[in-house]
Coordinates of C-alpha atoms and ligand atoms in Angstrom, one line a residue:
M1 CA 190.1 124.7 20.9
I2 CA 190.9 125.4 24.4
Q3 CA 188.8 128.3 25.5
R4 CA 188.3 130.1 28.1
T5 CA 185.3 132.3 28.6
L6 CA 184.1 135.1 32.1
V7 CA 181.3 133.8 34.5
L8 CA 179.6 136.3 36.4
F9 CA 177.6 135.5 39.2
K10 CA 175.2 138.6 39.6
P11 CA 174.0 139.4 43.0
D12 CA 170.7 137.4 42.6
A13 CA 172.2 134.3 42.9
L14 CA 173.9 135.9 45.4
D15 CA 171.6 135.8 47.9
R16 CA 169.6 132.6 46.4
G17 CA 173.3 131.7 48.0
I18 CA 173.3 128.7 44.8
V19 CA 176.6 129.7 43.5
G20 CA 177.5 126.5 44.8
E21 CA 175.9 124.3 43.0
I22 CA 175.8 126.0 40.6
I23 CA 179.3 126.2 40.1
T24 CA 179.2 122.4 40.9
R25 CA 177.5 121.9 36.7
F26 CA 180.9 123.3 35.3
E27 CA 183.1 121.1 37.4
R28 CA 180.9 118.0 35.7
I29 CA 181.3 119.1 32.6
G30 CA 184.8 118.4 33.2
A31 CA 185.7 122.1 32.8
N32 CA 188.5 124.2 34.3
I33 CA 187.8 126.7 37.0
V34 CA 191.7 129.3 35.6
G35 CA 190.2 132.5 38.0
L36 CA 187.4 133.1 40.9
K37 CA 186.3 135.8 42.9
L38 CA 184.2 137.0 45.1
L39 CA 184.0 141.0 45.0
V40 CA 181.7 143.1 45.3
S41 CA 181.8 146.0 41.2
E42 CA 182.8 149.9 41.0
K43 CA 180.3 151.2 38.4
D44 CA 183.4 151.7 36.4
T45 CA 184.3 148.2 36.0
A46 CA 180.7 147.2 35.4
S47 CA 180.2 150.4 32.8
Q48 CA 183.2 148.1 30.4
H49 CA 181.3 145.1 31.1
Y50 CA 177.9 146.6 29.9
T51 CA 179.2 148.4 27.1
D52 CA 177.7 150.0 24.0
D53 CA 176.9 147.1 22.4
I54 CA 174.3 146.2 25.0
T55 CA 172.8 149.8 24.3
K56 CA 172.8 149.1 21.1
R57 CA 170.6 145.5 21.3
R58 CA 168.5 146.6 24.6
G59 CA 168.3 150.2 25.3
E60 CA 170.8 152.2 27.2
H61 CA 167.5 152.4 29.7
V62 CA 168.3 148.4 30.1
R63 CA 172.4 149.0 30.1
N64 CA 171.8 152.0 33.2
L65 CA 169.6 148.9 34.9
L66 CA 172.0 145.9 34.4
I67 CA 174.8 148.5 35.6
E68 CA 172.3 149.2 38.8
M69 CA 172.1 145.7 39.1
L70 CA 175.5 143.9 38.7
T71 CA 176.5 146.6 41.0
S72 CA 173.9 146.8 44.3
G73 CA 175.9 143.3 45.7
P74 CA 178.3 141.2 46.4
I75 CA 179.0 139.8 42.9
V76 CA 181.4 136.1 41.9
A77 CA 183.4 136.8 39.2
M78 CA 184.3 133.4 37.2
V79 CA 187.4 132.6 34.3
V80 CA 186.0 128.6 32.6
E81 CA 188.6 126.8 30.5
G82 CA 188.3 123.9 28.0
V83 CA 187.7 122.8 24.7
E84 CA 184.8 125.0 22.1
I85 CA 183.6 125.8 26.4
V86 CA 182.2 130.0 25.4
E87 CA 179.5 128.4 23.5
I88 CA 179.5 124.8 25.9
V89 CA 178.8 127.6 28.7
R90 CA 176.5 129.1 26.8
K91 CA 174.5 125.9 26.2
M92 CA 174.0 125.6 29.5
I93 CA 172.6 129.3 31.3
G94 CA 170.6 128.3 28.5
A95 CA 168.0 131.7 27.0
T96 CA 168.1 135.6 28.2
E97 CA 164.4 135.7 29.4
P98 CA 164.1 132.6 32.4
R99 CA 160.7 131.9 31.6
Q100 CA 162.1 130.3 27.7
A101 CA 165.2 128.7 29.2
A102 CA 164.8 125.1 29.2
P103 CA 164.4 123.3 32.1
G104 CA 168.2 121.5 32.0
T105 CA 169.9 124.7 31.8
I106 CA 171.1 126.6 34.9
R107 CA 168.8 129.8 34.0
G108 CA 165.6 127.5 33.3
D109 CA 166.0 125.4 36.4
Y110 CA 166.7 128.0 38.6
A111 CA 165.0 131.1 37.9
H112 CA 161.5 131.5 36.0
V113 CA 160.5 135.5 35.5
S114 CA 160.2 137.3 33.0
Y115 CA 160.5 140.9 30.7
G116 CA 157.1 141.2 31.1
H117 CA 157.3 141.5 35.8
A118 CA 161.0 143.1 34.7
D119 CA 159.0 145.9 32.8
E120 CA 156.5 146.1 35.1
K121 CA 158.8 146.3 38.3
G122 CA 161.5 148.7 36.2
I123 CA 164.2 146.1 36.9
A124 CA 166.2 144.3 35.3
V125 CA 165.6 140.2 34.2
F126 CA 166.8 138.4 37.0
N127 CA 168.8 135.9 35.1
L128 CA 171.3 134.3 37.9
I129 CA 174.1 134.5 35.7
H130 CA 176.9 136.1 32.6
A131 CA 178.5 134.1 30.1
S132 CA 180.5 135.9 27.3
A133 CA 178.3 134.9 23.7
T134 CA 181.8 134.9 21.5
P135 CA 185.5 134.4 22.0
E136 CA 187.0 137.8 21.7
E137 CA 183.9 139.0 24.0
A138 CA 185.6 136.4 26.3
A139 CA 189.3 138.1 26.1
T140 CA 187.4 141.1 26.9
E141 CA 185.7 140.2 29.7
I142 CA 188.0 137.8 31.0
S143 CA 190.5 141.3 30.4
V144 CA 188.0 143.6 32.8
W145 CA 187.3 141.0 35.9
F146 CA 190.9 140.1 35.7
K147 CA 194.6 140.9 36.0
P148 CA 196.5 137.7 33.8
E149 CA 198.6 137.5 37.3
E150 CA 194.9 136.5 38.9
L151 CA 194.3 133.3 36.2
V152 CA 196.1 130.6 36.7
S153 CA 197.0 127.3 34.0
R154 CA 195.7 123.9 35.6
E155 CA 196.4 120.4 33.4
S156 CA 194.1 119.2 32.4
S157 CA 192.5 115.7 32.3
Y158 CA 191.6 117.0 28.5
T159 CA 194.6 117.2 27.8
K160 CA 196.8 115.2 29.5
F161 CA 196.8 112.2 27.7
T162 CA 197.3 111.7 24.2
I163 CA 197.6 108.2 22.0
K164 CA 201.9 108.1 19.3
K165 CA 200.3 108.8 16.5
Ligands
LIG201 P1 172.2 137.4 28.5 O1 173.1 137.8 28.8 O2 171.5 135.4 28.3 O3 174.0 137.1 27.2 P2 172.1 140.6 26.2 O4 173.8 140.8 27.0 O5 170.9 140.2 25.3 O6 172.1 138.9 27.6 O7 171.2 140.6 27.9 C1 171.8 141.1 29.2 C2 170.8 141.3 30.2 O8 170.6 142.0 30.4 C3 169.9 139.7 30.9 O9 171.1 138.5 30.9 C4 170.1 140.1 31.6 O10 169.4 140.4 33.1 C5 169.3 142.3 31.1 N1 168.3 142.4 30.3 C6 167.8 142.0 28.4 N2 167.0 142.7 28.4 C7 166.6 143.0 29.0 C8 165.0 143.4 28.8 N3 164.0 143.7 28.2 N4 164.5 143.5 30.1 C9 165.0 143.1 32.0 N5 166.5 143.6 31.9 C10 167.1 142.7 30.3

């Protein structure tokens, strides 16, 4: 039940200076940060992250835009751990298109742009943050961005207290 998921703060989140504020949201739900780093991504790493799956779902053009966007400036990569955390973090970030993301979600609270706007400008839709969609995707994505020794083990408030049966 305890899972790890990958979160990326894309260059637009760093440009906006809201990384700390968003990290607070993950800490606030009691999830544990077990990996965190600031980096400028190589093209190769971004291509390993945005795989053929994106091409199938969104087309080659969008994949190329995403790789260009992700490598355009500093990003923050983070691994978050918690109970059923993959699903929870996806709920917290909200819909892919900020225009449709519900208020209260990260994309809904901090962004507002649309696919139409991105198309018109010939850019990827700026939605601040990426999070793995499934536990399997999380395992693959964590290994793209982190070496095992870069991740820590932490005692968690959600596992600390057990009731004797
Ligand atoms: P999510 O990030 O919500 O899991 P996807 O994996 O489908 O969404 O897409 C990856 C990223 O590609 C999105 O976060 C967004 O930045 C960008 N994107 C998706 N579709 C489009 C599109 N039609 N035009 C521009 N950018 C897009």
